[in-house]
Coordinates of C-alpha atoms and ligand atoms in Angstrom, one line a residue:
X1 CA -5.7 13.5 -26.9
X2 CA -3.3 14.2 -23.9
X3 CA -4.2 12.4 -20.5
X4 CA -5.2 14.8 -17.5
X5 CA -2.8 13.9 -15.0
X6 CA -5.3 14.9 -12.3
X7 CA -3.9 14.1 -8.4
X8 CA -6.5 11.3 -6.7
X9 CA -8.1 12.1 -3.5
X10 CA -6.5 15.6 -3.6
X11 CA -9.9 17.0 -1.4
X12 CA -9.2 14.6 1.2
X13 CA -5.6 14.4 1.1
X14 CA -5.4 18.2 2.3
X15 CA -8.2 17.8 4.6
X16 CA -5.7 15.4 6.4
X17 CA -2.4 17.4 5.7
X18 CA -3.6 20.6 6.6
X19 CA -0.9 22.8 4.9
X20 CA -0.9 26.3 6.4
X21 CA 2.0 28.8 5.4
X22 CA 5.4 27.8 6.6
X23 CA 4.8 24.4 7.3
X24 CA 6.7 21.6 6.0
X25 CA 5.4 18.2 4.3
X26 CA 6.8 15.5 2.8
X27 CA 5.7 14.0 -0.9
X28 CA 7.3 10.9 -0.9
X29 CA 5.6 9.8 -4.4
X30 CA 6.2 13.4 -5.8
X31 CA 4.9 11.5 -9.5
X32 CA 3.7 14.1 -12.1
X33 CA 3.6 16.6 -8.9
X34 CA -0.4 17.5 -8.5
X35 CA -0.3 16.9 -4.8
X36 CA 3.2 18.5 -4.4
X37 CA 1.9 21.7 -6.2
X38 CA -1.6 21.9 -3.9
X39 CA 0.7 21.5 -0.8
X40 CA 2.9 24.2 -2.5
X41 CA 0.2 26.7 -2.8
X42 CA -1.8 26.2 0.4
X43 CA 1.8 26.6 2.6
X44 CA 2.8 29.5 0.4
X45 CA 4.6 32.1 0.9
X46 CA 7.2 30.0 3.2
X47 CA 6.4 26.2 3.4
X48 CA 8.3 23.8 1.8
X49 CA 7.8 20.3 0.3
X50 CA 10.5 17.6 0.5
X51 CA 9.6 15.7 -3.2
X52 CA 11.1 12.5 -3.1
X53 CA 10.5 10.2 -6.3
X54 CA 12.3 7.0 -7.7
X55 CA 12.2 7.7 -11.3
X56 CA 14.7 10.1 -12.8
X57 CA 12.0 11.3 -15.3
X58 CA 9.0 12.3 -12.8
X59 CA 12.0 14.4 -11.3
X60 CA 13.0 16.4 -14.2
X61 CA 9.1 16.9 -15.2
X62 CA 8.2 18.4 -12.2
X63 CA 11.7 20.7 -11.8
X64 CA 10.3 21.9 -15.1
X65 CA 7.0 22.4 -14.0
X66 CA 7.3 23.9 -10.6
X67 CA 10.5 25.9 -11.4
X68 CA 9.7 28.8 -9.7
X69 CA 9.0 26.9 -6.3
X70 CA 12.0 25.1 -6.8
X71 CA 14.2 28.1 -7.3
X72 CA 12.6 29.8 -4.5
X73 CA 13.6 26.6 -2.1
X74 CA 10.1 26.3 -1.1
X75 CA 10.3 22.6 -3.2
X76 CA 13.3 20.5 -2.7
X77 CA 13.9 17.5 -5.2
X78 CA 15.3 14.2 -3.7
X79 CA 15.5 11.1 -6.5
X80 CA 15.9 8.0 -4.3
X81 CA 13.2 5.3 -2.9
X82 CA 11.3 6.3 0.6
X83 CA 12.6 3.0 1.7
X84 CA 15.2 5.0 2.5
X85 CA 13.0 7.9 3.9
X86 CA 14.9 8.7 7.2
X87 CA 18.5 9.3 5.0
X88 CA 16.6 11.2 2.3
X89 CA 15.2 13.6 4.6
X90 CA 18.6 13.6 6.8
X91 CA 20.2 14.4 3.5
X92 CA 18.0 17.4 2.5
X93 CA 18.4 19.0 6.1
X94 CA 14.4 18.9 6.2
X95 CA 13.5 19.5 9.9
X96 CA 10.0 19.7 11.8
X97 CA 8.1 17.9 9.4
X98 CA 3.8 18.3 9.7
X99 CA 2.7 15.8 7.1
X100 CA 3.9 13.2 4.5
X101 CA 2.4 11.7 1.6
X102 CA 2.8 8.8 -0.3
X103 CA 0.3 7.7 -3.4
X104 CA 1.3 4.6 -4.1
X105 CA 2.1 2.3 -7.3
X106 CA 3.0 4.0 -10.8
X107 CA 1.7 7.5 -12.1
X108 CA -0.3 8.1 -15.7
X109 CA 2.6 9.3 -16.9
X110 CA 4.6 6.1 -16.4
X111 CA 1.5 3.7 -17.6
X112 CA 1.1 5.9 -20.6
X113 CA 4.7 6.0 -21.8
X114 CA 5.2 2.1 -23.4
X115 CA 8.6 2.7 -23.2
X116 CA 8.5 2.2 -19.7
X117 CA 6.8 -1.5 -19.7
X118 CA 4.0 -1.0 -17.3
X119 CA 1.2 -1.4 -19.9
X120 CA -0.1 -4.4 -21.3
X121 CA -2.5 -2.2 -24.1
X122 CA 0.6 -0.8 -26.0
X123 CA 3.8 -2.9 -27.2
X124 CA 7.0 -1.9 -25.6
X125 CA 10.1 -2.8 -23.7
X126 CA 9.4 -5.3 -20.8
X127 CA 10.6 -3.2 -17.9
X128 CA 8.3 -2.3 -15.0
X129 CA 11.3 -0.4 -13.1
X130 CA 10.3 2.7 -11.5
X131 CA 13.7 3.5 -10.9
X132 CA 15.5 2.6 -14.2
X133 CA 19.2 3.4 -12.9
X134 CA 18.8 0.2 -10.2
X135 CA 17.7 -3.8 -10.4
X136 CA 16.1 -6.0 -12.3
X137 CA 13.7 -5.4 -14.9
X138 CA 10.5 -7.3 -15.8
X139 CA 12.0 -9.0 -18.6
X140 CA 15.6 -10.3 -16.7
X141 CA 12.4 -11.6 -14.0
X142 CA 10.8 -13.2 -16.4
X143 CA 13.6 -14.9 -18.5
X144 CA 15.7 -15.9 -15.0
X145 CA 13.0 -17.0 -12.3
X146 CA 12.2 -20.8 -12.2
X147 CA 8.6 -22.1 -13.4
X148 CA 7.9 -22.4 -9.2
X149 CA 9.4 -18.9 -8.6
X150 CA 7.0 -17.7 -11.6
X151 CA 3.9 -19.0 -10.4
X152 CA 4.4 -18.1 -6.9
X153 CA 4.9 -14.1 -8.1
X154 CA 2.2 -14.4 -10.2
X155 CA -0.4 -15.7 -7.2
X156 CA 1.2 -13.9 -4.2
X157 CA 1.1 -10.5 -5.9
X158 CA -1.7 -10.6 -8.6
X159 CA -3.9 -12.9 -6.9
X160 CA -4.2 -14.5 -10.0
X161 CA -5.8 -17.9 -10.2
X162 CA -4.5 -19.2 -13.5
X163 CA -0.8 -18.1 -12.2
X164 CA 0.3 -22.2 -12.5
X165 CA -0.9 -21.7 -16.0
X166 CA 0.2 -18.6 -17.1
X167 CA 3.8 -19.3 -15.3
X168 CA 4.0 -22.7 -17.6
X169 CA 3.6 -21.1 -20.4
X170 CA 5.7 -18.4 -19.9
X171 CA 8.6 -21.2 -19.4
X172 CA 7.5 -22.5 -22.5
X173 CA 7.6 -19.3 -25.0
X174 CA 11.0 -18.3 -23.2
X175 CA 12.7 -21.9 -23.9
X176 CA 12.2 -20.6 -28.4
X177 CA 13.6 -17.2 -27.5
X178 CA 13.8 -14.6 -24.5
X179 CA 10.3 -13.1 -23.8
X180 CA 11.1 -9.0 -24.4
X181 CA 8.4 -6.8 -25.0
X182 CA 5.3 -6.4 -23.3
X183 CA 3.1 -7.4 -26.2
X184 CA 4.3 -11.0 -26.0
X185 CA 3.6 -11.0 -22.1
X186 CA 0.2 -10.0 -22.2
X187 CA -0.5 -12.5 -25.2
X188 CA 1.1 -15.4 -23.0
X189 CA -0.9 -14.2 -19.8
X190 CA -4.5 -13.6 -21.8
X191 CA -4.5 -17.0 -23.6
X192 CA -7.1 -19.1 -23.4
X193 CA -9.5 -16.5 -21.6
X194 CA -12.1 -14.9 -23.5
X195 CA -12.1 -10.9 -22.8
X196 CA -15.1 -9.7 -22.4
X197 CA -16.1 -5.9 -22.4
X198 CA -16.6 -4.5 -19.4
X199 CA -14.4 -7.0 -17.4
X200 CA -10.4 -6.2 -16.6
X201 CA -8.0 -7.1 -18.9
X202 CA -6.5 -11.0 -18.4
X203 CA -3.5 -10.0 -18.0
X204 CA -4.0 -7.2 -15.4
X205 CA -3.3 -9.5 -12.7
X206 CA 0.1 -10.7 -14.0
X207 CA 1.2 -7.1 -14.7
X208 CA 0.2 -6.0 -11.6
X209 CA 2.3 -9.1 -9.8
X210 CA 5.5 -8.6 -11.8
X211 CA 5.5 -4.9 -11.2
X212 CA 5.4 -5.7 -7.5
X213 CA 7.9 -7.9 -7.6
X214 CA 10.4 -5.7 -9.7
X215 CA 10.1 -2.9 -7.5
X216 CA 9.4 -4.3 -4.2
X217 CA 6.7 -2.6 -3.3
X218 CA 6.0 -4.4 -0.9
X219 CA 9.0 -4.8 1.1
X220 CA 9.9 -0.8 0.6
X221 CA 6.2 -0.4 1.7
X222 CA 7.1 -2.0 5.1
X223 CA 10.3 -0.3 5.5
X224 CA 9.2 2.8 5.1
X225 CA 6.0 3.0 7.8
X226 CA 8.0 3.0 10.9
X227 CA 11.0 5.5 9.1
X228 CA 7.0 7.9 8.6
X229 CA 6.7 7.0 12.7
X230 CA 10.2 8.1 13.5
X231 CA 10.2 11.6 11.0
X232 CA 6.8 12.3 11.7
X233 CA 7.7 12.4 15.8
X234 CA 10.5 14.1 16.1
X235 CA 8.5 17.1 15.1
X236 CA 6.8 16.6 19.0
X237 CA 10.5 15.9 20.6
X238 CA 11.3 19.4 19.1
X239 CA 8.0 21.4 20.6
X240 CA 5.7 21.1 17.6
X241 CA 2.1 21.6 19.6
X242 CA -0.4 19.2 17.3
X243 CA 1.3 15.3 16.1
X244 CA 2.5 15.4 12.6
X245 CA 0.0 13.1 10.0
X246 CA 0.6 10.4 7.6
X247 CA -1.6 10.1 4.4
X248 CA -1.8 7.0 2.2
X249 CA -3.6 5.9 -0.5
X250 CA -3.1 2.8 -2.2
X251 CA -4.4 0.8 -4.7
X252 CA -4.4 -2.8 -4.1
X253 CA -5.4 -4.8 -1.1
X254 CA -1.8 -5.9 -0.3
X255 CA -0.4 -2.6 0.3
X256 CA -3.8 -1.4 1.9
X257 CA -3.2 -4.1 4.3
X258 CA 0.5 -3.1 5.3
X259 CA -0.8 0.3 6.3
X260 CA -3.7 -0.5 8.1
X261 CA -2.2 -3.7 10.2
X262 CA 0.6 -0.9 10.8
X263 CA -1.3 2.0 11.8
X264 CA -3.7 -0.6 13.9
X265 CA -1.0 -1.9 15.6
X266 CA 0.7 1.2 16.2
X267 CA -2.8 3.1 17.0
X268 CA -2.4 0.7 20.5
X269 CA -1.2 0.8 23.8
X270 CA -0.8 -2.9 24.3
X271 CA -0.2 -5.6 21.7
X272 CA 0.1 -8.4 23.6
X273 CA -1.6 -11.3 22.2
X274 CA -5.1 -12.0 23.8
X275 CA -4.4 -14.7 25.6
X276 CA -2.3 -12.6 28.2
X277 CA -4.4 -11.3 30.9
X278 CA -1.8 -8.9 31.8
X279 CA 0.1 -6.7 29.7
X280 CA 3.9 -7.3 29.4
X281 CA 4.6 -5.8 25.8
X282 CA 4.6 -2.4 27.3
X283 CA 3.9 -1.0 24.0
X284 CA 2.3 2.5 23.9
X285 CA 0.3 4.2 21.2
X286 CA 2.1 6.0 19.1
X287 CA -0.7 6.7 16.4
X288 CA -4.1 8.0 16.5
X289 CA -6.0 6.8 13.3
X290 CA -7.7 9.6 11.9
X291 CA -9.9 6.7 9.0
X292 CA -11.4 3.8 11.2
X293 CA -12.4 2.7 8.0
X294 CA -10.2 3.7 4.7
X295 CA -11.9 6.4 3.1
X296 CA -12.4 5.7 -1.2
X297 CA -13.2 8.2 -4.1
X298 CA -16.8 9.1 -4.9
X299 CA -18.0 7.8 -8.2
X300 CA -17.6 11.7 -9.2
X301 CA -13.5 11.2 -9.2
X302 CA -13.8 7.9 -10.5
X303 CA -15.6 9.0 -13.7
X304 CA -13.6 11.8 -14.2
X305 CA -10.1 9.8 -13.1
X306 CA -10.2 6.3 -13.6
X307 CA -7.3 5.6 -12.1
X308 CA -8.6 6.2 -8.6
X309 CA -11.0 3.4 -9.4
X310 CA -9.3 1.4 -6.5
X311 CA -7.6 3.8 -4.3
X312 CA -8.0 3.8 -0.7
X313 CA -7.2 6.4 1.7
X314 CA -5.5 5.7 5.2
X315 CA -4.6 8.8 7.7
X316 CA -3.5 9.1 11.5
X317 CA -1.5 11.6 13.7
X318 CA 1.3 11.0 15.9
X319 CA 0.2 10.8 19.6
X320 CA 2.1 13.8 21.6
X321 CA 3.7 11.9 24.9
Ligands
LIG1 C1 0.8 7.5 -8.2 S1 2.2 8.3 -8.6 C2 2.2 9.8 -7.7 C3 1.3 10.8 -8.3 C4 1.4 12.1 -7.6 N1 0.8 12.1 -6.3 C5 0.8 13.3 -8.4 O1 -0.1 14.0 -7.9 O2 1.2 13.5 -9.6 C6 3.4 7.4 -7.8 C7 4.9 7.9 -8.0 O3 5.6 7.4 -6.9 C8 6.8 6.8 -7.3 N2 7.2 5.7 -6.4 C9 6.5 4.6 -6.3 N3 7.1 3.8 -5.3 C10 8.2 4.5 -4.9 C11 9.2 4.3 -4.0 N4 9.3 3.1 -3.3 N5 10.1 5.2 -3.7 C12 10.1 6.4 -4.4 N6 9.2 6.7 -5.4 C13 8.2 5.8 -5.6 C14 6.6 6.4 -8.8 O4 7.8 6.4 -9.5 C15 5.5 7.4 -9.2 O5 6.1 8.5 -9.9

């Protein structure tokens, strides 16, 4: 059976974006392309996506499947990392930007593919890159980083409270031969816990961290939130009349808590600690946060897409000065 690739939080995620015809938004986790093409159609006939994605392969999929917007120019194709979001869109000459998007983490097509090394349910190559043309994989991770180094990956980024454990034996296994495929790391990280039905896999956590750590998700996270800031306003600087909005959704509690400390903190006119009984910081609001609270899927989109089991959604608009 093929997996529906279906976009999560599509409903909401145009609520917030508010394509109208000739605007122009940014997709900076273009992926399979479902929120790309929903932007596509409610900007048509003249608005244009900017579709920036790190893997090679979500590229080419979507060039195939939205040709026709592509030829037109209403889509634009950028491979690269939205770490590097203000020379991507400096690059493509994209101007006056209303909206950008980013969906964090991996798509179905990438988890679904064993060949890519995200999945701990089907044996393959132990790679985790989402861009496959740069860095480390999973497996030169695994096979290089100290015991300490291990453990620390495993319980800053999976949470995972066997990660001393699970980092000893992976030293261990690695000292007979090098540690390659995916099968063999999810045997290592699920020993000695019973699964039972119903509950995650055991070694979901230690997936999840070394995928983090591969990609650095979380550093390219924090880059790219001020680079959103800077695009985003310089929309206002050229006479747009409403603030451009960001929409993210993400799908662990690390990332959720980079964007909403960042759009907290930016959502303020003074962030001077509380002891100051005057403000010196001079900081000014640059944000208004259109989610006080994140919004999350209703159990609807969760039985029909499980994958948006733990997404959260985080939106705000630039403040015009
Ligand atoms: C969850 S999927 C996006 C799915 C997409 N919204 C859709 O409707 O099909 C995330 C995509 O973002 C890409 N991605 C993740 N982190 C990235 C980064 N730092 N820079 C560029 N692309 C990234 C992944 O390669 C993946 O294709």
């Amino acid at each position: 059976m093929q997996t529906q690739h279906v976009p999560v939080m599509l409903e909401e995620v145009l609520k917030f974006l508010r394509p109208e015809p000739g605007g122009h938004y940014i997709d900076g986790t273009l992926g399979g392309g479902g929120h790309t093409k929903a932007l596509l159609e409610r900007s048509a006939p003249d608005g244009k996506v900017l579709g920036i994605d790190a893997d090679i392969q979500a590229l080419a999929r979507v060039k195939e499947r939205l040709a026709e917007s592509v030829s037109s120019g209403q889509l634009v194709l950028a491979h690269g990392n939205f770490a590097e979001l203000a020379r991507i869109v400096d690059e493509a000459g994209f101007v006056s930007i209303q909206g950008i998007l980013l969906d964090l983490g991996f798509s179905s097509h990438q988890m679904d593919n064993p060949e890519r090394g995200f999945a701990f349910s089907a044996d393959g190559p132990l790679d985790m890159r989402l861009d496959q043309s740069e860095g480390m994989s999973a497996a030169n991770l695994v096979n290089s980083a100290s015991e300490q180094e291990l453990a620390n990956i495993i319980w800053r980024y999976g949470e995972e409270k066997r990660s001393r454990q699970i980092a000893r034996r992976i030293v261990h296994e690695r000292a007979k031969g090098a540690i390659t495929r995916t099968a063999q790391l999810a045997k290592l990280a699920a020993a000695g816990v019973p699964f039972k039905s119903g509950a995650i896999h055991p070694a979901t956590k230690t997936f999840q961290a070394l995928r983090i750590a591969v990609n650095h998700e979380l550093e390219r996270l924090e880059a790219v939130l001020p680079q959103m800031l800077e695009v985003l306003s310089a929309r206002g600087e050229m006479g747009g009349k409403d603030g451009g909005r960001m929409v993210i959704i993400s799908f662990h509690s690390l990332e959720d808590r980079l964007v909403k400390e960042f759009m907290r903190r930016e959502a303020k006119d003074c962030i001077c600690p509380p002891q100051v009984p005057v403000c010196v910081c001079g900081h000014k609001a640059r944000l208004r946060l259109l989610t006080p609270k994140p919004m999350i899927p209703t159990s609807e989109e969760v039985s029909a897409n499980p994958r948006a089991r733990s997404a959260k959604l985080r939106a705000a608009e630039i403040v015009l000065k």
